[in-house]
């Protein structure tokens, strides 16, 4: 064979080899699924299929629910379940759905704080504090709430017990010890009336799970609010949720913040960073960009299926940080409205609807002074709004917030939430000066009715809006 012929054959073979080596790549050496000669079977694709992060199912009755926290000791002059039961028709008329009772078990006496002690110092997980009534009284309260179409969750303290809880004698190995070998309170906190449990002990986990199941199965509770949930291992809560679901669908709220709690344990977590952000804005320590950061994290870090608890107060904040009036001043109505129309599950702390202006005592009797107040009407209207507009519902039953960029981004927050059945355009002036604002893009364009004034409004490319200091508008698409 002549040299030229051999050279021609070699070139052809080389070219064929190059073609073969690049088929099945995308030009950078990676295999392309649609390239000739490459077959991606169902089995080989399986590992690349996304899985839902949230694997639990929220109870259907939580889709548009609003939470109401009851501090039994302060809720009525009597401070009992029976007296609280008489208030259920009023709460039904207000529109709330999930009643969260602070702990109802007997309170420890050793190292007690104040004369009555903290409800979070549990002496007996299966008992009832006689200050509040009996087991029959709490059963009657729950039954009456169910008859009104409301649900009741119990504040559960899994991280620690009172010093004189019988478990200290029956199972002393279930407790964490300090460097001296003694029982210890949670470190770094001024929680001297409690001692910490050790969740490396399977027996403790079983005991605590069975106790929680008891209050659901035998007493009738519909779930739990978990005190300092992140101080207890997450796998404990995940197993608790699974076991509770064998009894009935439950609602679980974690007093903690983080995505992982939502996967298989909790329906809702605290929105502490929301509260911190809006407080920083209205007190002049930040501008509205602080809220942009929160909502960005809320959309990208948390799946839509979760619920973040939003509110202007709770028992801790009221007692130790200040009333909502101290916290938010003239901006309080705007912040309250935002807690209902942005993504999250709203909550009230008892007394907010009466405009309670005092920090309720935590370790003593200090009843709420009930009265008619404008805040009560505002809450009632906001709850009605939430239930009427499906875009504002909780979790993936509702719609995500879409920013409507405006000409005053440091002072004004504006966004749309919309689905196939409703559309809400909300605008908030989070500054102490009037603002005239115009809007970019066209998502908000259309004809609306402003919810609080019932006035009609049309938005187009040249529409501007003037808001007073701390003013807000909530427009419902017509």
Short mmCIF file of N, CA and C in Angstrom, two decimals, residues 12 23 47 204 308 324 344 402 426 437 457:
data_model
loop_
_atom_site.label_atom_id
_atom_site.label_comp_id
_atom_site.label_asym_id
_atom_site.label_seq_id
_atom_site.Cartn_x
_atom_site.Cartn_y
_atom_site.Cartn_z
N UNK A 12 -8.88 9.34 8.09
CA UNK A 12 -10.30 8.98 8.22
C UNK A 12 -10.58 8.34 9.57
N UNK A 23 -19.40 12.56 20.66
CA UNK A 23 -20.83 12.29 20.73
C UNK A 23 -21.16 11.88 22.16
N UNK A 47 -32.16 9.47 40.41
CA UNK A 47 -31.40 10.17 41.44
C UNK A 47 -31.42 11.68 41.27
N UNK A 204 -36.11 8.54 78.22
CA UNK A 204 -36.69 9.88 78.32
C UNK A 204 -37.51 10.20 77.07
N UNK A 308 -44.63 30.74 58.75
CA UNK A 308 -43.82 31.53 59.68
C UNK A 308 -44.76 32.33 60.56
N UNK A 324 -46.75 46.09 72.76
CA UNK A 324 -46.67 46.42 71.33
C UNK A 324 -46.67 47.93 71.12
N UNK A 344 -47.19 34.38 55.99
CA UNK A 344 -47.02 33.96 57.37
C UNK A 344 -48.36 33.60 57.98
N UNK A 402 -44.99 39.18 45.60
CA UNK A 402 -44.19 39.65 44.46
C UNK A 402 -43.94 41.14 44.66
N UNK A 426 -50.71 45.69 48.24
CA UNK A 426 -50.53 46.35 49.54
C UNK A 426 -49.38 47.33 49.48
N UNK A 437 -45.57 58.39 46.09
CA UNK A 437 -44.83 57.29 45.49
C UNK A 437 -45.48 56.88 44.18
N UNK A 457 -60.22 52.53 43.31
CA UNK A 457 -58.94 53.05 42.81
C UNK A 457 -58.56 52.32 41.54
#
